[in-house]
Structure formats: structure tokens, C-alpha cells
Tab-separated table of C-alpha atoms and ligand atoms in Angstrom:
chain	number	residue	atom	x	y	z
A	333	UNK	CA	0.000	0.000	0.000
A	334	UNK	CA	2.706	2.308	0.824
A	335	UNK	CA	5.208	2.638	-2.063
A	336	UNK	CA	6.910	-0.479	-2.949
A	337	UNK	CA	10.739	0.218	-1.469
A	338	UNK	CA	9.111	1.515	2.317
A	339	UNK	CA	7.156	-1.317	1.681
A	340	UNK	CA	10.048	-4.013	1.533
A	341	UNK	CA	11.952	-1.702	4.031
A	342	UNK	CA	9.446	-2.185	6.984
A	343	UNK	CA	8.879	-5.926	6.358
A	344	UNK	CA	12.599	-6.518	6.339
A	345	UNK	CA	12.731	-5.015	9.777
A	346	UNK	CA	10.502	-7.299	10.769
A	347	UNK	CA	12.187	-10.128	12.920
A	348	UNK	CA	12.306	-13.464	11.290
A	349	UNK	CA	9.241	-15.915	13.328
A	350	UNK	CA	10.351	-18.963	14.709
A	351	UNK	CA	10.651	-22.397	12.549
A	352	UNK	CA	6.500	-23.354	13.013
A	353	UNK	CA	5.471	-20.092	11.780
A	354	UNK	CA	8.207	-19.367	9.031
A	355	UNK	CA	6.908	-23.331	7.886
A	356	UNK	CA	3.227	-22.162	7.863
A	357	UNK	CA	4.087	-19.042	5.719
A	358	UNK	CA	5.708	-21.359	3.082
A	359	UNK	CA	2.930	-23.596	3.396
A	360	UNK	CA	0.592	-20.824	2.937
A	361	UNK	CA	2.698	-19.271	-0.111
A	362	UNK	CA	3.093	-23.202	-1.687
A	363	UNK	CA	-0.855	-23.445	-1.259
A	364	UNK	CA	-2.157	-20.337	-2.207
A	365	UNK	CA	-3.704	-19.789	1.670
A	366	UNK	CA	-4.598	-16.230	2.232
A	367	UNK	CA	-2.844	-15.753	5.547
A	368	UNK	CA	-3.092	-11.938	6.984
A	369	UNK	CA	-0.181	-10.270	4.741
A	370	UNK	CA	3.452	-9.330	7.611
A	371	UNK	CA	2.879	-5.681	8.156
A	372	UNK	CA	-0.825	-5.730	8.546
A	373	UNK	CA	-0.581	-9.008	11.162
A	374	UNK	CA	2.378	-7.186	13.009
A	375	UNK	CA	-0.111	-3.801	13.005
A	376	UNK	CA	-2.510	-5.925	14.273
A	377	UNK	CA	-0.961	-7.719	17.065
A	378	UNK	CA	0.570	-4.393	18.083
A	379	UNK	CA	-3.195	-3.161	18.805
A	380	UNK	CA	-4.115	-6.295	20.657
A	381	UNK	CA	-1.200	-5.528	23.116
A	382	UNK	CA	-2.409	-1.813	23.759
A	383	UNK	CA	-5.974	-3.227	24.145
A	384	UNK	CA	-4.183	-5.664	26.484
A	385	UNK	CA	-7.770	-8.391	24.474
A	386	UNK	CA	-8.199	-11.389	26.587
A	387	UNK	CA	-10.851	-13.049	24.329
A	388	UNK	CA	-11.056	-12.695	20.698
A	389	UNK	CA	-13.411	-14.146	17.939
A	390	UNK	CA	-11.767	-14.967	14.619
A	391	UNK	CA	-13.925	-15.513	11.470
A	392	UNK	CA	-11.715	-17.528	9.069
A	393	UNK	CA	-8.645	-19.727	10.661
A	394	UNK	CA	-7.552	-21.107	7.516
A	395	UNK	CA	-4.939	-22.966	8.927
A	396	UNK	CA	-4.210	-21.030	12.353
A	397	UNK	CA	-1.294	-18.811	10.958
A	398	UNK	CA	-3.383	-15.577	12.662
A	399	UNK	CA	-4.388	-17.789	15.722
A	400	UNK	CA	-1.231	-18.723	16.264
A	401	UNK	CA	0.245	-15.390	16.062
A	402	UNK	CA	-2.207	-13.823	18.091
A	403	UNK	CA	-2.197	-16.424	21.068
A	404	UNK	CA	1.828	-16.423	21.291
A	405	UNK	CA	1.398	-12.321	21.349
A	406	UNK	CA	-1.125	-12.085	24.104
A	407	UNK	CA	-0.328	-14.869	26.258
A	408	UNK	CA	-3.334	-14.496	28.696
A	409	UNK	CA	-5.717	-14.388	25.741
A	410	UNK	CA	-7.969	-17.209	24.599
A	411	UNK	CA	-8.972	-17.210	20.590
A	412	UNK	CA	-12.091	-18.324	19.456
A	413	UNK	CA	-11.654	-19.338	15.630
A	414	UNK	CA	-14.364	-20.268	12.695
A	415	UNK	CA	-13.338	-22.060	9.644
A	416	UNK	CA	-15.878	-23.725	6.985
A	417	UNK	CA	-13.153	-25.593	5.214
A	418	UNK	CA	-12.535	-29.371	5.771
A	419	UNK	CA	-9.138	-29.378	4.384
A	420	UNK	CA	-7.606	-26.185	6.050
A	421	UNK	CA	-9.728	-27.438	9.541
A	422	UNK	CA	-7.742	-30.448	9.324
A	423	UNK	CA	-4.298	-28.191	8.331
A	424	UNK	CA	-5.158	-25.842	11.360
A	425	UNK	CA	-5.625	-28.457	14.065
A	426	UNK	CA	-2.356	-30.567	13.089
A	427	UNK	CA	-0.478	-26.683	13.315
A	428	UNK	CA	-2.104	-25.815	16.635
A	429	UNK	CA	-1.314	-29.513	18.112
A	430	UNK	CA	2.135	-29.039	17.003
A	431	UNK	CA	2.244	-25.412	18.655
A	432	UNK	CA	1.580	-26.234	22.213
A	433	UNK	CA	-0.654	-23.521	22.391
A	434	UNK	CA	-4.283	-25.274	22.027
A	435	UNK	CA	-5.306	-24.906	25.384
A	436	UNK	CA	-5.763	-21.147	24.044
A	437	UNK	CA	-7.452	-21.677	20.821
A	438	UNK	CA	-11.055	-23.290	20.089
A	439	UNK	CA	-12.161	-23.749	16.651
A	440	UNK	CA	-15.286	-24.553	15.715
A	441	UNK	CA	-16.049	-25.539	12.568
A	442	UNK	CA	-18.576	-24.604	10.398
A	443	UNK	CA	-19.978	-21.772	8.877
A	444	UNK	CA	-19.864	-18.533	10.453
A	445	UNK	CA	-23.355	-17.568	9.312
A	446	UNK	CA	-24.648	-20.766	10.637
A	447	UNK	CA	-22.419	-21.535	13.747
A	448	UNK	CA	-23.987	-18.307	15.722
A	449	UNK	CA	-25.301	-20.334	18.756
A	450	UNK	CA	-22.304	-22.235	19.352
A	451	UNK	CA	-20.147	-19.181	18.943
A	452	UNK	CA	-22.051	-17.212	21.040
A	453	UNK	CA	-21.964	-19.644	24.157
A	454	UNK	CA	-18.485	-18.439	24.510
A	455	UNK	CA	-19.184	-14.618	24.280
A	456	UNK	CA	-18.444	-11.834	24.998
A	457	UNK	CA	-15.386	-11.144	22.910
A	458	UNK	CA	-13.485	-7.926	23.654
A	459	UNK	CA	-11.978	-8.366	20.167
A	460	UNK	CA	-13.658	-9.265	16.973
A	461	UNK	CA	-11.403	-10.009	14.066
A	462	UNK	CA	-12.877	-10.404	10.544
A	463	UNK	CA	-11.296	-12.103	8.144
A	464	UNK	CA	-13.380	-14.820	6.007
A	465	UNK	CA	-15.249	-14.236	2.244
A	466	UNK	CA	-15.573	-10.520	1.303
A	467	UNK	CA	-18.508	-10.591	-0.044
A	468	UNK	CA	-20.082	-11.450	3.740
A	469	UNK	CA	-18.057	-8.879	5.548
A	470	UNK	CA	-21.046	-6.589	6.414
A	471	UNK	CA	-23.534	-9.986	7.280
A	472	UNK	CA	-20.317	-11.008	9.660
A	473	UNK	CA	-19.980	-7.497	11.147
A	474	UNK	CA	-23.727	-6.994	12.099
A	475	UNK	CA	-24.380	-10.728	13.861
A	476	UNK	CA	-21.066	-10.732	15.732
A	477	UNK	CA	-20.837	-7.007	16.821
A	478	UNK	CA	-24.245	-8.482	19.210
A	479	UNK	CA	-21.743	-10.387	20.882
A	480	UNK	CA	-18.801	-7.498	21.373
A	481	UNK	CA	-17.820	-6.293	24.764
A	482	UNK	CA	-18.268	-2.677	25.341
A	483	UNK	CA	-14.557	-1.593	24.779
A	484	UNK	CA	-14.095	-3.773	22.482
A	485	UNK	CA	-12.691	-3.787	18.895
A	486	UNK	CA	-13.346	-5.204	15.513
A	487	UNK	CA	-10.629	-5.517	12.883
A	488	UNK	CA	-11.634	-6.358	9.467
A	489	UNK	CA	-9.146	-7.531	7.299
A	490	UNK	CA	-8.200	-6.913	3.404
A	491	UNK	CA	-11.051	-4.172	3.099
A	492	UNK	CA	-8.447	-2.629	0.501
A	493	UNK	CA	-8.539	-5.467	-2.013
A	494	UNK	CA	-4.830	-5.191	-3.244
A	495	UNK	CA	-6.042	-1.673	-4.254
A	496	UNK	CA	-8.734	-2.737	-6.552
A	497	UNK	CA	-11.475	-0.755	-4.324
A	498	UNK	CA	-10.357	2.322	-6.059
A	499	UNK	CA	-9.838	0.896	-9.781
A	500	UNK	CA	-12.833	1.792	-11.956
A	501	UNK	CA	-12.378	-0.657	-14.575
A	502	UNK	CA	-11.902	-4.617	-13.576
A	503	UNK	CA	-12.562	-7.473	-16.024
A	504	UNK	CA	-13.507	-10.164	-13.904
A	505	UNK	CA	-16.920	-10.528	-13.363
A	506	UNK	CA	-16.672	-12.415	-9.869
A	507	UNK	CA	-13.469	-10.004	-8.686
A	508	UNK	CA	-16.124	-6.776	-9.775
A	509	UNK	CA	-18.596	-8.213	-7.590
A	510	UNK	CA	-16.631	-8.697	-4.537
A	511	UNK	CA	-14.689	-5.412	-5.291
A	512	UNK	CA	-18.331	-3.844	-5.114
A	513	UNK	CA	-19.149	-5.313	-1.885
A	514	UNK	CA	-15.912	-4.375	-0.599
A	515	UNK	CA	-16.338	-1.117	-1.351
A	516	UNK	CA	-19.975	-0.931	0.341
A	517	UNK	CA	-19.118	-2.268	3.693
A	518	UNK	CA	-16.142	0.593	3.715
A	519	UNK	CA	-19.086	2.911	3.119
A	520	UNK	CA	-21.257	1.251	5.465
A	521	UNK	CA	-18.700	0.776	8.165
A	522	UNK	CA	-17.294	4.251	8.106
A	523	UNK	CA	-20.952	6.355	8.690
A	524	UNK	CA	-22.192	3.300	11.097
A	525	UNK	CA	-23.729	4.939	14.030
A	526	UNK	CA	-22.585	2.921	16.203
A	527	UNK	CA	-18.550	2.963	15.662
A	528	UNK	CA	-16.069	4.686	15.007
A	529	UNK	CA	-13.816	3.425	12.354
A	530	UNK	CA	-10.315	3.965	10.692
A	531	UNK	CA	-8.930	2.416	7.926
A	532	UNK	CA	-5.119	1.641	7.919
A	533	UNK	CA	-3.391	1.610	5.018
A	534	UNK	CA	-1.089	-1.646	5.931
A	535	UNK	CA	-0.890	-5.414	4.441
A	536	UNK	CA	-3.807	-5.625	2.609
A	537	UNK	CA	-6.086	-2.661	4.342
A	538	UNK	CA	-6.922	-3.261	7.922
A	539	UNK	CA	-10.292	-1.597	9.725
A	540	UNK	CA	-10.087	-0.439	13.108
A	541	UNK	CA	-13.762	-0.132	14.735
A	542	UNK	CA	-14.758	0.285	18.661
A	543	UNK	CA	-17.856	1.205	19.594
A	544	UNK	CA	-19.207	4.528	20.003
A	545	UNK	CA	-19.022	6.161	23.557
A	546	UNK	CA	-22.949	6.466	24.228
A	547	UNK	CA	-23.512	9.682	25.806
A	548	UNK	CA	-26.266	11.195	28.248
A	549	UNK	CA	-28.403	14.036	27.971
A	550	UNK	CA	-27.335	16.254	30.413
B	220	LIG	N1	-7.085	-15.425	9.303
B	220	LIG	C1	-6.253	-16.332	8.518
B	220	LIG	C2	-6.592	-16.279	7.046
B	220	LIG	C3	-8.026	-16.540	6.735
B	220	LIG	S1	-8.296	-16.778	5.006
B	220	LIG	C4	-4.802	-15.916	8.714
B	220	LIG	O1	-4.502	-14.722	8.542
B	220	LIG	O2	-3.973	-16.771	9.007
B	220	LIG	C5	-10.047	-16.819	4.985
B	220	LIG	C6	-10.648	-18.135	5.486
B	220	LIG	O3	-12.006	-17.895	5.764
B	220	LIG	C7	-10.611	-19.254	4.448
B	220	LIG	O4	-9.896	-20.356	4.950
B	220	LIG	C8	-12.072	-19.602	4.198
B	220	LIG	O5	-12.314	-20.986	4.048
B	220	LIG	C9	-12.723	-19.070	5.462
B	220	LIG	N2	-14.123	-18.669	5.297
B	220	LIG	C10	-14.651	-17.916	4.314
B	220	LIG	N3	-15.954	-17.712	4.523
B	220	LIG	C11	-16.278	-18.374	5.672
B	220	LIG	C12	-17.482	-18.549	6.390
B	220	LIG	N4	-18.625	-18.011	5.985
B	220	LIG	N5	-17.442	-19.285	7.524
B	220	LIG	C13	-16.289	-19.836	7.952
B	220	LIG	N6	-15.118	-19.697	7.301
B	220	LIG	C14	-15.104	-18.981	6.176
B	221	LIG	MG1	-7.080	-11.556	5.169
């Protein structure tokens, strides 16, 4: 997002993760898994530490890289994680097993849209962390923001697109339509009367949202 060169600087400062992690980013890389791009992740963990979260909600584990990442950061935190797909379900638990971390990670697996009930039996979540199919982003948003803590924080992943949101012209039918939908929850998201939002300009575009401060009438 930022030119290319700062871009390459800032990752390179970045200190190399240890063997499990560095083997799940070549995984992901071999496999074409969409793991949270360096900078944004790093960004991300950063606010988790300031927010000192204790228990998060992750839509989309894909195979635990952010889950991972996020439980070695905040060691007192437990992660709640959804993921739909058999093969990456099966990726993430052998990953977390070989971790040692699983006493701070559950996933459940199933569809977000559908796995509400079960989700919700371990709310509240001081941090909500977004990161499935773009095209649901806003469906995601409203059902889990119910189950939000009042400080807490959603961050919604990719909501830049690789910088397609501001390209007028794109040729492929099913990358316009997500594009478009992209573009509407940023609308959405940034007048929602109940947050107050930022975008950050790192990784792939990451949203920043707590919740209002509700104020009285005197
Ligand atoms: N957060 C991960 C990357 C997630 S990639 C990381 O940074 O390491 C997005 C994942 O969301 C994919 O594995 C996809 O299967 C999953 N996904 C997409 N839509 C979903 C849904 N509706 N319910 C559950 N998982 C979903
Ligand atoms: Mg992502």
C-alpha cells in the first residue's frame, strides 16, 4: 500500500518468526492460503497488546497462521476461531497440536453464518477479528458485533482489495462483484452509528472499529 521500497523496508525489519510459523508461511505461499499479509498481522498484534484483548473471535482460521500469532502475542488471551473448510480445519488443528498452544485456541467448525449459537456460548469477545469471504463482511460485522464487549474492537481484514477498491475498470466478473461489496461495507462501516472506524493503510487494508461512547443528555 505504501510505495513499494518503504514497503520491503518495513517488512525486512521485521524479525524473522520462529521455525513453526516461518513453515506455515511457506505452506501458505506453496498453497495459495490467504494468511493476513506481515505488516498488517504485526499492526494488528501491536493493537491487541495496547488493548491488552483477553478473548477474541476470529472468522476464518484457515490454517491457524493468525491464531497462532495472536495467542503467542497475548499470552493471557484465549482465541475463538471459525473455519468452513474441511481441508484447512484439518491443516489448522495438526499446526495448533504441534504449537503447544491449544489450550488457548477453540475452533469450531462450520460456517460462520450458521455456527452463531455455538459461537455465542463463549461470548463476549473484547476483540472481533474479521477475516473470512468478502462478499459477507457486512452480514459477519452486524451478527457478531451483538456479541462485542463494550470496549471492544473489531478488525476487518483486506477491506483494501490489493487496491482494486479504487480501480474503476476490472474485467472479472466475480473479482467486480466482490470489489463492489468491498467497497460498500467501507461505506457502510465508516458512517455506522454505532462505531467509530479507521482504515489503515497496511498489508492488505486493515479496519479499526470500537464502539461509540454512548452519551447522556445532560
Ligand atoms: N485469518 C487467517 C486467514 C483466513 S483466510 C490468517 O490470517 O492466518 C479466509 C478463510 O475464511 C478461508 O480459509 C475460508 O475458508 C474461510 N471462510 C470464508 N468464509 C467463511 C465462512 N462463511 N465461515 C467460515 N469460514 C469462512
Ligand atoms: Mg485476510
Amino acid at each position: 500500500m505504501l510505495n513499494e521500497k518503504l514497503h520491503v523496508y518495513i517488512e525486512k525489519l521485521i524479525p524473522e518468526r520462529h521455525s513453526l510459523l516461518t513453515e506455515m508461511e511457506q505452506f501458505a505461499q506453496i498453497h495459495q492460503v490467504p494468511i493476513m499479509e506481515l505488516a498488517g498481522i504485526e499492526t494488528m498484534l501491536q493493537l491487541l497488546r495496547i488493548h491488552q484483548s483477553k478473548k477474541i473471535l476470529e472468522v476464518g482460521t484457515a490454517i491457524g497462521y493468525s491464531a497462532l500469532r495472536m495467542a503467542e502475542a497475548l499470552p493471557g488471551a484465549h482465541i475463538v476461531t471459525i473455519e468452513r473448510d474441511v481441508e484447512r480445519i484439518q491443516w489448522a488443528k495438526e499446526f495448533i497440536g504441534r504449537s503447544g498452544l491449544s489450550k488457548q485456541i477453540t475452533l469450531i467448525e462450520g460456517d460462520a453464518l450458521e455456527v452463531v449459537e455455538t459461537v455465542s456460548s463463549h461470548a463476549p469477545f473484547d476483540v472481533i477479528f474479521i477475516d473470512a469471504a468478502k462478499g459477507q463482511y457486512k452480514k459477519f460485522f452486524e451478527i457478531y458485533s451483538n456479541y462485542l464487549s463494550e470496549d471492544g474492537m473489531i478488525v476487518t481484514d483486506n477491506v483494501l482489495f490489493k487496491g482494486l477498491v479504487v480501480e474503476s475498470e476490472i474485467n472479472i466478473k466475480r473479482t467486480r462483484n466482490l470489489v463492489k461489496k468491498i467497497v460498500e461495507f467501507n461505506r457502510w462501516l465508516m458512517i455506522h452509528p454505532g462505531f467509530d472506524s479507521i482504515i489503515l493503510p497496511v498489508g492488505d487494508g486493515v479496519a479499526v472499529s470500537i464502539k461509540k461512547e454512548v452519551r447522556g443528555n445532560d
